[in-house]
Coordinates of C-alpha atoms and ligand atoms in Angstrom, one line a residue:
Chain A
M1 CA 0.0 0.0 0.0
S2 CA 2.7 2.4 1.0
E3 CA 4.6 1.2 -2.0
R4 CA 1.7 2.3 -4.3
S5 CA 1.2 5.7 -2.8
G6 CA 4.9 6.2 -3.1
V7 CA 4.6 5.6 -6.8
I8 CA 1.6 8.0 -7.1
H9 CA 3.4 10.8 -5.3
D10 CA 6.7 10.1 -7.1
L11 CA 7.9 13.4 -8.4
G12 CA 10.3 11.8 -10.9
Y13 CA 9.9 12.2 -14.6
R14 CA 7.5 9.8 -16.3
R15 CA 8.0 8.7 -19.8
Y16 CA 5.1 8.6 -22.3
D17 CA 4.7 5.3 -24.1
G18 CA 1.1 5.6 -25.2
P19 CA -0.2 6.0 -28.7
R20 CA 0.7 9.0 -30.9
D21 CA -1.6 10.3 -33.6
G22 CA -0.6 10.3 -37.3
T23 CA -0.4 13.5 -39.4
A24 CA -4.0 13.3 -40.6
T25 CA -5.3 13.2 -37.0
I26 CA -3.1 16.0 -35.9
A27 CA -4.2 18.1 -38.9
R28 CA -7.9 17.3 -37.9
T29 CA -7.2 18.5 -34.4
L30 CA -5.7 21.7 -35.7
Y31 CA -8.7 22.1 -38.1
V32 CA -11.3 21.8 -35.4
T33 CA -9.3 24.1 -33.0
G34 CA -9.0 26.7 -35.7
L35 CA -12.7 26.5 -36.6
R36 CA -13.6 26.9 -32.9
H37 CA -11.2 29.8 -32.5
T38 CA -12.9 31.9 -35.3
Y39 CA -16.0 32.0 -33.1
G40 CA -14.0 32.7 -29.9
L41 CA -14.7 29.2 -28.6
G42 CA -11.8 27.9 -26.4
R43 CA -10.6 31.5 -26.2
S44 CA -11.3 34.4 -23.8
G45 CA -14.9 35.4 -23.2
K46 CA -14.2 38.7 -24.9
S47 CA -13.2 37.1 -28.2
K48 CA -16.7 35.5 -28.5
I49 CA -18.5 38.8 -28.6
L50 CA -17.8 40.1 -32.1
P51 CA -18.3 36.8 -34.0
F52 CA -21.6 36.1 -32.4
I53 CA -22.9 39.7 -32.7
L54 CA -22.0 39.5 -36.4
L55 CA -23.7 36.1 -36.7
A56 CA -26.8 37.5 -35.1
M57 CA -26.8 40.4 -37.5
A58 CA -26.5 38.1 -40.4
T59 CA -29.3 35.8 -39.2
L60 CA -31.8 38.3 -37.7
P61 CA -33.3 39.3 -41.1
A62 CA -33.7 35.6 -42.0
A63 CA -35.6 35.1 -38.8
I64 CA -37.9 38.0 -39.6
V65 CA -38.5 36.7 -43.1
V66 CA -39.3 33.3 -41.8
G67 CA -41.7 34.8 -39.3
V68 CA -43.5 36.9 -42.0
V69 CA -43.7 34.0 -44.4
V70 CA -45.1 31.6 -41.8
L71 CA -47.6 34.0 -40.3
T72 CA -48.9 35.6 -43.5
G73 CA -48.8 32.5 -45.7
L74 CA -46.9 34.1 -48.6
G75 CA -46.6 31.9 -51.6
S76 CA -42.8 32.2 -51.9
L77 CA -39.8 33.5 -50.0
P78 CA -39.3 37.3 -50.6
V79 CA -35.6 36.6 -51.2
T80 CA -33.8 33.6 -52.7
Y81 CA -31.1 31.8 -50.7
A82 CA -28.3 33.1 -52.8
D83 CA -29.7 36.6 -52.8
Y84 CA -29.9 36.6 -49.1
T85 CA -26.2 35.9 -48.8
N86 CA -25.6 38.6 -51.3
Q87 CA -27.7 41.1 -49.3
V88 CA -25.9 40.5 -46.1
Q89 CA -22.5 40.6 -47.8
L90 CA -21.3 43.5 -45.6
V91 CA -21.7 41.4 -42.4
I92 CA -20.1 38.4 -44.0
S93 CA -17.2 40.5 -45.2
L94 CA -16.8 42.0 -41.7
F95 CA -16.8 38.6 -40.1
A96 CA -14.1 37.3 -42.5
A97 CA -12.0 40.5 -42.1
A98 CA -12.2 40.4 -38.3
Q99 CA -11.6 36.7 -37.8
A100 CA -9.0 35.8 -40.5
P101 CA -6.2 37.4 -38.3
V102 CA -7.1 34.9 -35.6
L103 CA -5.9 32.1 -37.8
F104 CA -3.4 33.8 -40.0
S105 CA -1.7 36.6 -38.0
R106 CA -1.4 35.4 -34.5
D107 CA 1.0 32.5 -35.0
L108 CA 3.2 34.6 -37.3
R109 CA 3.2 37.7 -35.1
H110 CA 4.0 35.9 -31.9
R111 CA 6.2 33.4 -33.8
S112 CA 4.5 30.4 -32.3
I113 CA 4.5 29.2 -35.9
V114 CA 8.1 28.0 -35.2
L115 CA 6.7 25.6 -32.5
Y116 CA 4.1 24.2 -34.9
L117 CA 6.6 23.7 -37.7
A118 CA 9.1 22.0 -35.4
R119 CA 6.3 19.4 -35.0
P120 CA 5.1 16.7 -37.5
L121 CA 2.8 19.0 -39.6
S122 CA 4.6 20.6 -42.5
S123 CA 4.2 24.2 -43.4
S124 CA 1.9 23.3 -46.4
V125 CA -0.4 21.1 -44.3
F126 CA -0.5 23.8 -41.7
A127 CA -1.4 26.5 -44.1
V128 CA -4.0 24.4 -45.9
T129 CA -5.5 23.3 -42.6
R130 CA -5.8 26.9 -41.5
W131 CA -7.5 27.9 -44.8
L132 CA -9.9 25.0 -44.4
S133 CA -10.8 26.1 -40.9
L134 CA -11.6 29.6 -42.1
T135 CA -13.5 28.3 -45.2
T136 CA -15.7 26.1 -43.0
S137 CA -16.2 29.0 -40.5
L138 CA -17.5 31.2 -43.3
L139 CA -19.7 28.5 -44.7
F140 CA -21.2 28.0 -41.2
F141 CA -21.7 31.7 -41.0
M142 CA -23.6 31.7 -44.3
W143 CA -25.4 28.5 -43.7
V144 CA -27.1 29.4 -40.4
P145 CA -29.4 32.0 -42.1
T146 CA -29.6 29.9 -45.3
F147 CA -30.9 26.8 -43.5
L148 CA -33.1 28.9 -41.2
L149 CA -34.8 30.3 -44.4
F150 CA -35.1 26.8 -45.7
A151 CA -36.7 25.5 -42.5
G152 CA -39.1 28.5 -42.6
A153 CA -40.0 27.7 -46.2
L154 CA -40.8 24.1 -45.4
L155 CA -42.8 25.2 -42.3
A156 CA -44.8 27.5 -44.5
G157 CA -45.6 24.6 -46.8
L158 CA -43.8 26.0 -49.9
D159 CA -42.9 23.7 -52.8
K160 CA -40.2 21.5 -51.6
S161 CA -38.4 20.7 -54.9
D162 CA -38.4 24.4 -55.8
Q163 CA -36.8 25.3 -52.5
L164 CA -34.3 22.5 -52.7
E165 CA -33.1 23.7 -56.1
G166 CA -32.6 27.2 -54.9
L167 CA -30.9 25.9 -51.8
L168 CA -28.5 23.7 -53.7
K169 CA -27.5 26.5 -56.0
A170 CA -26.9 28.8 -53.1
V171 CA -24.8 26.1 -51.3
V172 CA -22.6 25.5 -54.3
L173 CA -22.0 29.3 -54.8
Q174 CA -21.4 29.8 -51.1
L175 CA -18.7 27.0 -51.2
L176 CA -16.9 28.8 -54.0
L177 CA -17.2 32.1 -52.2
A178 CA -16.1 30.9 -48.8
A179 CA -13.0 29.2 -50.3
L180 CA -12.1 32.4 -52.1
V181 CA -12.8 34.8 -49.3
A182 CA -10.9 32.6 -46.8
G183 CA -7.9 32.6 -49.2
V184 CA -7.9 36.4 -49.8
T185 CA -8.4 37.4 -46.2
G186 CA -6.0 34.7 -45.0
L187 CA -3.3 35.9 -47.2
I188 CA -3.8 39.6 -46.3
S189 CA -3.7 38.7 -42.6
S190 CA -0.6 36.6 -43.0
V191 CA 1.2 39.6 -44.6
S192 CA 0.0 42.4 -42.4
L193 CA 0.5 41.1 -39.0
R194 CA -0.9 44.0 -37.1
R195 CA -4.6 43.1 -36.6
G196 CA -5.8 46.6 -37.5
F197 CA -4.0 46.7 -40.9
A198 CA -5.2 43.2 -41.7
V199 CA -8.8 44.1 -41.0
V200 CA -8.5 47.3 -43.0
G201 CA -6.8 45.4 -45.9
S202 CA -9.5 42.8 -46.0
V203 CA -12.3 45.4 -45.8
V204 CA -10.7 47.2 -48.7
A205 CA -10.4 43.9 -50.7
L206 CA -13.9 42.7 -50.0
I207 CA -16.1 45.7 -49.3
V208 CA -14.5 48.7 -51.1
V209 CA -13.5 46.8 -54.2
S210 CA -16.9 45.2 -54.4
G211 CA -18.5 48.6 -54.2
V212 CA -16.3 50.0 -56.9
V213 CA -17.0 47.0 -59.2
T214 CA -20.7 47.4 -58.7
S215 CA -20.5 51.1 -59.6
V216 CA -18.5 50.3 -62.7
Q217 CA -21.0 47.7 -63.7
A218 CA -23.9 50.1 -63.2
I219 CA -22.2 52.8 -65.3
T220 CA -21.1 50.4 -68.1
N221 CA -24.6 49.0 -68.2
A222 CA -26.1 52.5 -68.6
Q223 CA -23.5 53.3 -71.3
D224 CA -24.2 50.0 -73.2
A225 CA -20.7 48.8 -72.5
D226 CA -21.6 45.7 -70.6
G227 CA -18.5 43.9 -71.6
I228 CA -16.3 46.0 -69.4
G229 CA -18.7 45.6 -66.5
V230 CA -18.6 41.8 -66.9
A231 CA -14.8 41.8 -67.0
A232 CA -14.7 44.1 -64.0
G233 CA -16.8 41.5 -62.2
L234 CA -13.6 39.3 -62.0
L235 CA -12.0 41.7 -59.6
S236 CA -14.1 41.0 -56.5
P237 CA -15.2 37.8 -54.8
W238 CA -18.7 39.3 -54.3
S239 CA -19.1 40.3 -58.0
I240 CA -18.0 36.8 -58.9
F241 CA -20.6 35.4 -56.5
S242 CA -23.4 37.6 -57.7
G243 CA -22.5 37.4 -61.4
L244 CA -22.5 33.6 -61.2
A245 CA -25.7 33.6 -59.2
D246 CA -27.3 35.8 -61.9
A247 CA -26.0 33.6 -64.7
W248 CA -27.3 30.5 -63.0
H249 CA -30.7 32.0 -62.3
A250 CA -30.2 31.7 -58.5
G251 CA -32.3 34.8 -57.9
V252 CA -29.6 37.5 -57.9
V253 CA -29.9 40.4 -60.3
T254 CA -26.8 42.2 -61.4
F255 CA -26.2 45.1 -63.8
T256 CA -24.1 43.1 -66.1
P257 CA -24.7 39.3 -65.9
P258 CA -22.0 37.2 -67.5
G259 CA -22.9 35.0 -70.5
S260 CA -22.1 31.3 -70.3
A261 CA -18.5 31.7 -71.5
W262 CA -17.9 34.5 -69.0
A263 CA -19.5 32.5 -66.3
L264 CA -17.0 29.8 -66.9
A265 CA -14.2 32.4 -66.7
Y266 CA -15.7 33.6 -63.3
V267 CA -15.5 30.0 -62.0
L268 CA -12.0 29.6 -63.3
V269 CA -10.8 32.8 -61.9
A270 CA -12.3 32.0 -58.5
V271 CA -10.6 28.6 -58.4
V272 CA -7.2 29.9 -59.6
L273 CA -7.3 32.9 -57.3
T274 CA -8.1 30.6 -54.3
A275 CA -5.3 28.3 -55.3
L276 CA -2.8 31.2 -55.6
C277 CA -3.8 32.5 -52.2
V278 CA -3.3 29.1 -50.6
L279 CA 0.1 28.8 -52.3
G280 CA 1.0 32.2 -51.0
L281 CA 0.0 31.2 -47.5
V282 CA 2.2 28.1 -47.7
A283 CA 5.2 30.2 -48.8
R284 CA 4.6 32.8 -46.1
F285 CA 4.3 30.2 -43.3
R286 CA 7.4 28.4 -44.5
K287 CA 9.4 31.6 -44.7
V288 CA 8.5 32.9 -41.3
G289 CA 8.9 29.4 -39.7
S290 CA 12.5 29.2 -40.8
R291 CA 13.5 32.5 -39.2
Chain B
M1 CA 8.7 1.2 -16.7
A2 CA 11.3 -1.4 -17.5
G3 CA 9.7 -1.9 -20.9
V4 CA 10.0 1.8 -21.7
T5 CA 13.6 1.9 -20.7
G6 CA 14.2 -1.1 -22.8
E7 CA 12.6 0.5 -25.8
L8 CA 14.5 3.6 -25.3
T9 CA 17.8 2.0 -25.1
G10 CA 16.8 0.0 -28.1
L11 CA 16.3 3.2 -30.0
L12 CA 19.3 5.0 -28.5
P13 CA 22.0 2.6 -27.7
T14 CA 24.7 4.5 -25.8
N15 CA 27.3 3.8 -28.5
Q16 CA 25.0 5.1 -31.3
S17 CA 25.0 8.7 -32.3
V18 CA 22.0 10.9 -31.7
I19 CA 23.1 13.4 -34.3
T20 CA 25.6 13.0 -37.1
T21 CA 26.5 15.6 -39.7
A22 CA 28.7 15.3 -42.7
G23 CA 30.1 18.4 -44.5
L24 CA 27.0 20.4 -43.5
T25 CA 27.1 23.8 -45.1
K26 CA 24.7 26.7 -45.1
H27 CA 25.3 29.9 -47.0
Y28 CA 22.9 32.9 -47.1
G29 CA 24.3 34.6 -50.2
S30 CA 27.7 35.7 -49.1
V31 CA 27.1 35.0 -45.4
H32 CA 28.6 31.6 -44.5
A33 CA 26.5 30.6 -41.5
L34 CA 27.9 27.0 -41.5
T35 CA 30.8 25.6 -43.3
D36 CA 31.6 22.0 -43.8
L37 CA 30.5 20.9 -40.4
T38 CA 31.1 17.3 -39.5
V39 CA 30.2 16.3 -35.9
D40 CA 28.8 13.5 -33.9
V41 CA 26.6 14.0 -30.9
G42 CA 25.9 11.2 -28.5
P43 CA 23.3 10.7 -25.7
G44 CA 23.4 12.9 -22.6
V45 CA 23.9 16.6 -22.6
T46 CA 25.9 18.2 -25.4
G47 CA 26.8 21.9 -25.3
L48 CA 27.0 23.8 -28.5
V49 CA 29.1 26.9 -27.9
G50 CA 29.9 29.9 -30.1
A51 CA 29.8 33.6 -30.2
N52 CA 26.9 35.5 -31.8
G53 CA 26.5 34.5 -35.4
A54 CA 28.6 31.3 -35.0
G55 CA 25.8 29.3 -36.6
K56 CA 24.3 27.5 -33.6
S57 CA 20.7 28.3 -34.4
T58 CA 21.3 27.7 -38.0
L59 CA 22.5 24.2 -37.2
I60 CA 19.4 23.4 -35.1
K61 CA 17.0 24.7 -37.7
I62 CA 18.7 22.5 -40.4
L63 CA 18.4 19.5 -38.1
L64 CA 14.7 20.2 -37.6
G65 CA 14.1 20.5 -41.3
L66 CA 13.1 24.2 -41.0
L67 CA 16.0 25.2 -43.1
E68 CA 17.6 23.4 -46.1
P69 CA 21.4 23.1 -46.0
T70 CA 23.3 24.4 -49.0
S71 CA 25.2 21.1 -49.0
G72 CA 26.2 18.2 -46.8
S73 CA 24.0 15.7 -45.0
A74 CA 22.9 14.9 -41.5
S75 CA 20.9 12.4 -39.6
V76 CA 19.0 12.8 -36.3
L77 CA 18.1 9.7 -34.2
G78 CA 19.0 7.6 -37.2
H79 CA 16.7 9.5 -39.6
D80 CA 18.1 11.4 -42.6
I81 CA 17.1 15.1 -42.4
E82 CA 16.4 15.3 -46.1
H83 CA 14.1 12.3 -46.4
A84 CA 12.6 11.7 -42.9
S85 CA 12.3 15.2 -41.5
Q86 CA 8.7 14.6 -40.4
E87 CA 9.8 11.4 -38.5
I88 CA 12.5 13.5 -36.8
R89 CA 10.0 16.2 -35.8
R90 CA 7.9 13.5 -34.2
L91 CA 10.8 12.5 -31.9
V92 CA 12.4 15.8 -31.0
G93 CA 11.5 18.8 -29.0
Y94 CA 12.6 22.4 -29.8
M95 CA 13.0 25.4 -27.6
P96 CA 13.7 28.4 -29.8
E97 CA 16.0 31.3 -28.7
H98 CA 13.4 34.0 -29.3
D99 CA 10.0 34.7 -28.0
C100 CA 7.4 32.3 -29.4
L101 CA 4.5 32.4 -26.9
P102 CA 1.1 33.9 -27.6
P103 CA 0.4 36.4 -24.8
D104 CA -3.3 35.9 -24.4
V105 CA -3.1 32.1 -23.7
S106 CA -2.3 30.4 -20.5
A107 CA 0.8 28.2 -20.3
S108 CA -1.5 25.3 -19.3
D109 CA -3.7 25.6 -22.4
F110 CA -0.8 26.3 -24.7
V111 CA 1.3 23.3 -23.6
V112 CA -1.8 21.0 -23.9
H113 CA -2.3 22.3 -27.4
M114 CA 1.3 21.8 -28.4
A115 CA 1.2 18.2 -27.0
R116 CA -1.8 17.6 -29.3
M117 CA 0.1 19.0 -32.2
S118 CA 2.8 16.4 -31.5
G119 CA 0.2 13.7 -31.7
L120 CA -0.9 13.1 -28.1
G121 CA -4.6 12.5 -27.5
A122 CA -6.7 15.0 -25.4
A123 CA -6.4 13.2 -22.1
P124 CA -2.7 12.3 -22.2
A125 CA -1.9 15.8 -23.5
R126 CA -3.6 17.3 -20.4
E127 CA -1.9 14.9 -18.1
R128 CA 1.6 15.4 -19.5
A129 CA 1.2 19.1 -19.7
A130 CA 0.5 19.2 -16.0
D131 CA 3.4 16.9 -15.3
V132 CA 5.9 18.8 -17.4
L133 CA 4.8 22.3 -16.2
R134 CA 5.4 21.0 -12.6
H135 CA 8.9 19.7 -13.6
V136 CA 9.9 23.1 -15.1
G137 CA 8.6 24.8 -12.0
L138 CA 5.5 26.6 -13.4
D139 CA 2.9 25.6 -10.8
E140 CA 0.8 28.4 -9.6
E141 CA 1.2 30.7 -12.7
R142 CA 0.3 28.2 -15.3
Y143 CA -3.4 29.3 -15.6
R144 CA -2.5 32.9 -16.2
P145 CA -2.0 34.4 -19.7
M146 CA 1.6 34.2 -20.7
G147 CA 1.8 37.8 -21.7
G148 CA 2.2 38.7 -18.1
Y149 CA 5.1 36.3 -17.4
S150 CA 8.6 37.3 -16.5
T151 CA 11.4 36.2 -18.8
G152 CA 12.2 33.4 -16.4
M153 CA 8.6 32.1 -16.5
K154 CA 8.5 32.4 -20.3
Q155 CA 11.7 30.4 -20.7
R156 CA 10.1 27.7 -18.5
A157 CA 6.9 27.6 -20.5
K158 CA 9.0 27.4 -23.7
L159 CA 10.9 24.5 -22.2
A160 CA 7.7 22.8 -21.1
Q161 CA 6.3 22.8 -24.7
A162 CA 9.6 21.3 -25.9
L163 CA 9.3 18.4 -23.4
V164 CA 5.5 17.7 -23.3
H165 CA 5.5 15.0 -25.9
D166 CA 8.3 13.1 -24.2
P167 CA 10.9 13.6 -27.1
H168 CA 14.0 11.5 -27.4
L169 CA 16.1 14.6 -28.1
V170 CA 15.6 18.2 -27.3
F171 CA 17.2 21.2 -28.9
L172 CA 17.5 24.0 -26.4
D173 CA 18.6 27.3 -28.1
E174 CA 20.0 29.6 -25.4
P175 CA 17.7 28.6 -22.6
T176 CA 19.5 30.9 -20.1
N177 CA 19.1 33.9 -22.3
G178 CA 17.9 36.9 -20.3
L179 CA 17.8 35.1 -17.0
D180 CA 19.3 36.5 -13.8
P181 CA 22.1 34.5 -12.1
A182 CA 19.7 32.5 -9.8
A183 CA 17.3 31.7 -12.6
R184 CA 20.3 30.8 -14.8
T185 CA 21.5 28.3 -12.2
D186 CA 18.0 26.8 -11.9
M187 CA 17.7 26.5 -15.7
L188 CA 21.1 24.8 -16.0
R189 CA 20.2 22.4 -13.3
L190 CA 17.0 21.5 -15.1
V191 CA 18.9 21.0 -18.4
Q192 CA 21.2 18.6 -16.6
R193 CA 18.3 16.7 -15.1
I194 CA 16.7 16.4 -18.6
G195 CA 19.8 14.7 -19.8
S196 CA 20.3 12.4 -16.8
D197 CA 17.1 11.8 -14.8
F198 CA 14.6 12.3 -17.7
G199 CA 16.9 10.3 -20.1
I200 CA 16.3 12.7 -23.0
A201 CA 19.4 13.6 -25.1
V202 CA 20.0 17.4 -25.1
L203 CA 21.7 19.7 -27.5
V204 CA 21.9 23.0 -25.7
T205 CA 23.5 26.2 -27.0
S206 CA 25.1 29.2 -25.3
H207 CA 27.8 31.7 -26.0
L208 CA 29.3 31.0 -22.6
L209 CA 31.5 28.0 -22.4
G210 CA 31.6 28.4 -18.6
E211 CA 28.0 27.7 -18.1
L212 CA 27.7 24.7 -20.4
E213 CA 30.8 22.9 -19.1
Q214 CA 28.9 22.6 -15.8
V215 CA 26.1 20.6 -17.3
S216 CA 27.4 19.0 -20.5
N217 CA 29.0 15.6 -21.1
H218 CA 30.3 16.9 -24.4
V219 CA 31.0 20.3 -25.8
I220 CA 31.1 21.4 -29.5
V221 CA 32.6 24.8 -30.2
L222 CA 31.7 26.7 -33.4
D223 CA 33.5 29.7 -34.7
G224 CA 32.2 31.6 -37.7
G225 CA 30.3 28.5 -38.8
R226 CA 33.3 26.2 -38.6
L227 CA 33.9 23.5 -36.1
L228 CA 36.6 24.6 -33.7
R229 CA 36.5 21.6 -31.3
S230 CA 34.3 18.7 -30.3
S231 CA 35.3 16.8 -27.3
A232 CA 34.1 15.4 -24.0
T233 CA 33.8 18.0 -21.3
T234 CA 36.5 16.3 -19.2
D235 CA 39.0 16.6 -22.1
F236 CA 37.9 20.1 -22.6
L237 CA 38.6 21.1 -19.1
R238 CA 42.0 19.4 -19.1
R239 CA 43.0 21.0 -22.3
T240 CA 41.8 24.5 -21.3
G241 CA 43.3 24.0 -17.9
N242 CA 45.6 27.0 -18.2
L243 CA 47.0 29.1 -15.5
L244 CA 46.4 32.8 -15.1
V245 CA 49.1 35.0 -13.5
E246 CA 48.8 38.6 -12.6
V247 CA 51.5 40.8 -11.2
V248 CA 51.5 44.3 -9.7
G249 CA 52.1 47.0 -12.3
T250 CA 51.2 47.9 -15.8
E251 CA 51.5 46.2 -19.2
T252 CA 55.3 46.6 -19.0
E253 CA 55.5 44.4 -15.9
R254 CA 53.0 41.9 -17.5
D255 CA 55.1 41.7 -20.6
R256 CA 58.4 41.3 -18.7
L257 CA 56.8 38.4 -16.9
G258 CA 55.5 36.8 -20.1
E259 CA 58.9 37.0 -21.8
A260 CA 60.7 35.5 -18.8
L261 CA 58.2 32.7 -18.6
A262 CA 58.6 32.0 -22.3
Q263 CA 62.4 31.7 -21.8
R264 CA 61.7 29.0 -19.2
G265 CA 59.8 26.9 -21.9
L266 CA 56.2 28.0 -21.1
T267 CA 53.8 29.1 -23.8
C268 CA 52.2 32.4 -22.6
R269 CA 50.0 35.1 -24.0
P270 CA 48.7 38.4 -22.6
R271 CA 45.0 38.5 -21.5
G272 CA 43.9 41.8 -20.2
S273 CA 46.1 42.7 -17.3
M274 CA 47.1 39.0 -16.9
V275 CA 49.3 36.4 -18.5
A276 CA 47.7 33.2 -19.5
V277 CA 50.0 30.2 -19.3
D278 CA 49.3 27.2 -21.5
P279 CA 49.4 23.7 -20.1
P280 CA 53.1 22.9 -19.5
P281 CA 55.4 21.0 -21.7
P282 CA 56.2 17.4 -20.6
E283 CA 59.3 18.3 -18.6
L284 CA 57.2 20.6 -16.3
A285 CA 54.1 18.3 -16.2
E286 CA 54.9 17.2 -12.6
A287 CA 52.3 18.5 -10.2
G288 CA 53.2 21.9 -8.9
A289 CA 56.2 22.3 -11.1
V290 CA 54.7 25.2 -13.2
H291 CA 53.6 27.0 -10.1
D292 CA 57.1 26.8 -8.7
V293 CA 58.6 28.2 -12.0
I294 CA 56.1 31.0 -12.0
R295 CA 56.9 31.9 -8.3
D296 CA 60.6 31.8 -9.0
V297 CA 60.4 33.9 -12.1
T298 CA 58.3 36.7 -10.4
A299 CA 60.7 36.7 -7.5
E300 CA 63.7 36.9 -9.8
L301 CA 62.2 39.8 -11.6
G302 CA 61.2 41.5 -8.4
L303 CA 57.6 41.6 -9.3
G304 CA 54.7 41.4 -6.9
L305 CA 52.5 38.3 -7.5
M306 CA 48.9 39.3 -7.2
R307 CA 47.2 36.3 -8.6
L308 CA 48.0 32.7 -9.7
E309 CA 45.0 30.5 -10.4
P310 CA 43.7 27.9 -12.8
D311 CA 41.8 29.4 -15.7
H312 CA 38.2 28.5 -15.5
G313 CA 37.9 28.1 -19.3
H314 CA 36.9 31.1 -21.3
L315 CA 35.7 30.9 -24.8
E316 CA 38.4 33.2 -26.1
D317 CA 41.0 30.6 -25.0
V318 CA 39.5 28.0 -27.2
F319 CA 39.4 30.4 -30.1
L320 CA 43.0 31.5 -29.6
E321 CA 44.1 28.0 -29.1
G322 CA 42.0 26.6 -31.9
G323 CA 43.3 29.4 -34.2
A324 CA 46.8 28.3 -33.4
H325 CA 46.1 24.7 -34.0
V326 CA 44.0 24.8 -37.1
Ligands
ATP1 N1 17.8 34.4 -42.9 C1 19.1 34.8 -42.9 N2 19.6 35.5 -43.9 C2 20.9 35.9 -43.9 N3 21.8 35.6 -43.0 C3 21.3 34.9 -41.9 C4 20.0 34.5 -41.8 N4 19.9 33.8 -40.7 C5 21.1 33.8 -40.1 N5 22.0 34.5 -40.9 C6 23.4 34.7 -40.6 O1 24.0 33.4 -40.3 C7 25.0 33.5 -39.3 C8 24.7 32.5 -38.3 O2 23.5 32.8 -37.6 P1 22.9 32.0 -36.4 O3 21.7 32.6 -36.0 O4 22.9 30.5 -36.7 O5 24.0 32.2 -35.2 P2 24.0 31.9 -33.7 O6 25.2 31.1 -33.4 O7 22.7 31.2 -33.4 O8 24.1 33.3 -33.0 P3 23.3 33.9 -31.7 O9 24.2 33.6 -30.6 O10 23.3 35.4 -32.0 O11 22.0 33.3 -31.6 C9 25.0 34.9 -38.8 O12 26.0 35.6 -39.5 C10 23.6 35.5 -39.3 O13 23.7 36.8 -39.5
MG2 MG1 21.2 31.7 -32.2

C-alpha cells in the first residue's frame, strides 16, 4: 500500500509510451481548434462577442423573413437563398476581415509558428488546414441563415423541390465564395501582422473593391458597354458570386450578368485565385517558420 | 517502466550517435552561416558553444528541417534530415531562442495544445502538460495568460512545450538567455536533469562555455560557422586548464613576466592585465612544477605576484588555441 502511494506521489519524470496520432489526425485536431477559435470558442470570453454579434446580425433578417412567411402564408420567400447571402455581404465580409487574423496573423506575429513547424505537420499542411478552418467557418456563418430560411419555407408549406433547387445553387455558390474569401483574407492577414492593418486590408479587398466594381457595372450597363462591366466582375469575390448567381438563375440580379463563356471564366478565376492564395500562404508560413 | 527503458535504449544505444552531420554547409548569399560541419553527438547533454552569429541556431534549424542546407548531410536519431524530417520532428523537442508564446493564452492551455500538435490525445496531453509544467517549475502561474510572465517564466513555458510529448532529443537554443544568475542556475540544473534523470538527449546552445561545461557531457565549439572543437567536457577542461598570472604594475610588468616565462619553456600570451599560461610541456608536467617556476620567475624579476590561479575556461582561449592549432 505504502509502495503504491509512493509511486503515485513520485515526483520523478514519467515517460510517455502511449499512442501517438498520425499526421492526418493532428491536422484534424488543428482544423477543429482553428474553426472553434474563429468563433472565440476555447478563447477568452471577450473574443466570442464580435463573431456572435455578427452572426446574429447576419441571421436576424432571415428570422424576420421566416416569421413573416409563416404568419402571412406568402406563396414564396421574398428573397432567394443566394440573394440573401448577397444582401448580407457586408456582415459576412466584416466577419471574414475580423476573424481571419485569428488564424493567420497570431501564429506569425507571436512566432509560435516555429513551434508548430518543429512538430510533425509541414508548413503546407499547416497553411491548408488553417485555410480549411476559415472556409468552414465562413460556410457555417452563411449556412445558419440559409438553413433557417429553408426551414421556414418548409414550415410555410412552400414547394419542396423548388426550395431544394434554390438551396442547392446557393450552397454551391457559397462554397466557392467561402474558399475564395478565406484565401484572400487569410493571405492579407498573414502579410500584415498588425490586426488593424489586416482588418482594413480585408475590408478594402472585400467591401471597397466590391462597391467600386458594382458602380463600374452600373455605369457600363447604362453606357451600353456591358463587356467592361462583366470583365470588372472578375475583380471582386462578391461580384464573382453575384455574377455567377445571376447567370445560374439563382435569384440574384446584377447590372451586367456574365454570359455562359464569361460564367466559366468567373468560376476559373475564383478557383485559380483561391489556389494562388493558398500557395501564397504556404510560402509565407514556410518563410516565417525558418527564421 | 522497464519496458519503456528497454525500448528507449533500443532506440538509442549508448554507442550510437544521436546526431551526425557530414560536411554540413549553409550559405545565405555571401554569409557563410555554417561551413563543412562534421560532428557526432551522443546521448546525454551536449553543449553547442559559439559567439553571436557562430551558426548555432542555423544548425538546429537545419536538423529540424526548418532550413535546407546548402550542401552536406545529417541524420537525427537515425533518420536522414532530407528524407525523414517529419519522422524526426515527431521524436524531438525544440525550444527556440526568441519569444514564441502567444500572450493571451495560459501556459497550461498552450502546452496542452502543443502536446496535441505532437500527436498526443486529449487526455494524455492534459496529463503530460500538468506533469511537465510542474517539472519546469510553473505551478501556480500556469493558468495565467503568458503575456504577463517574467522572462524566467516564459523560458520555463518554452521548455515545457519542448518536453511535453516526451521527445528522445531536445534542442534548447540559449535557454539561459535573459535570466538572472539565480534563474540561470535553476535552468542549467534543469537542463542537466533532462539529460540524466529524464533520459532525454539534449543539445543546448550558449555563448558562454563556462555555463555549459557545468552541465554538459560533451562540448562542441563553433566559430564563424566552422567546427573549432568537439570533445568530452573532461578533455575540454584538461585542455583548457591553463593558469592565469597577474603581477602588480602595468602592461610593461606583465610583458616582462611573459617574456621571462617564455624563456623557461612555457607558452604564454597576454590576456587583459594578466598572463595566460598554457598547459606545461612534458618536462614541467609534474604536479606543482609550473607553479614553482612562476613563483621563482616573479621573485627573480622583483615583481609582486597578485594572482596565480587555474583558468576556468573562457571561450576566447578556445578560439585562440583553436586558431593556433587549425
Ligand atoms: N535568414 C538569414 N539571412 C541571412 N543571413 C542569416 C539568416 N539567418 C542567419 N543568418 C546569418 O548566419 C549567421 C549564423 O547565424 P545563427 O543565427 O545561426 O548564429 P547563432 O550562433 O545562433 O548566433 P546567436 O548567438 O546570435 O543566436 C549569422 O551571421 C547570421 O547573420
Ligand atoms: Mg542563435
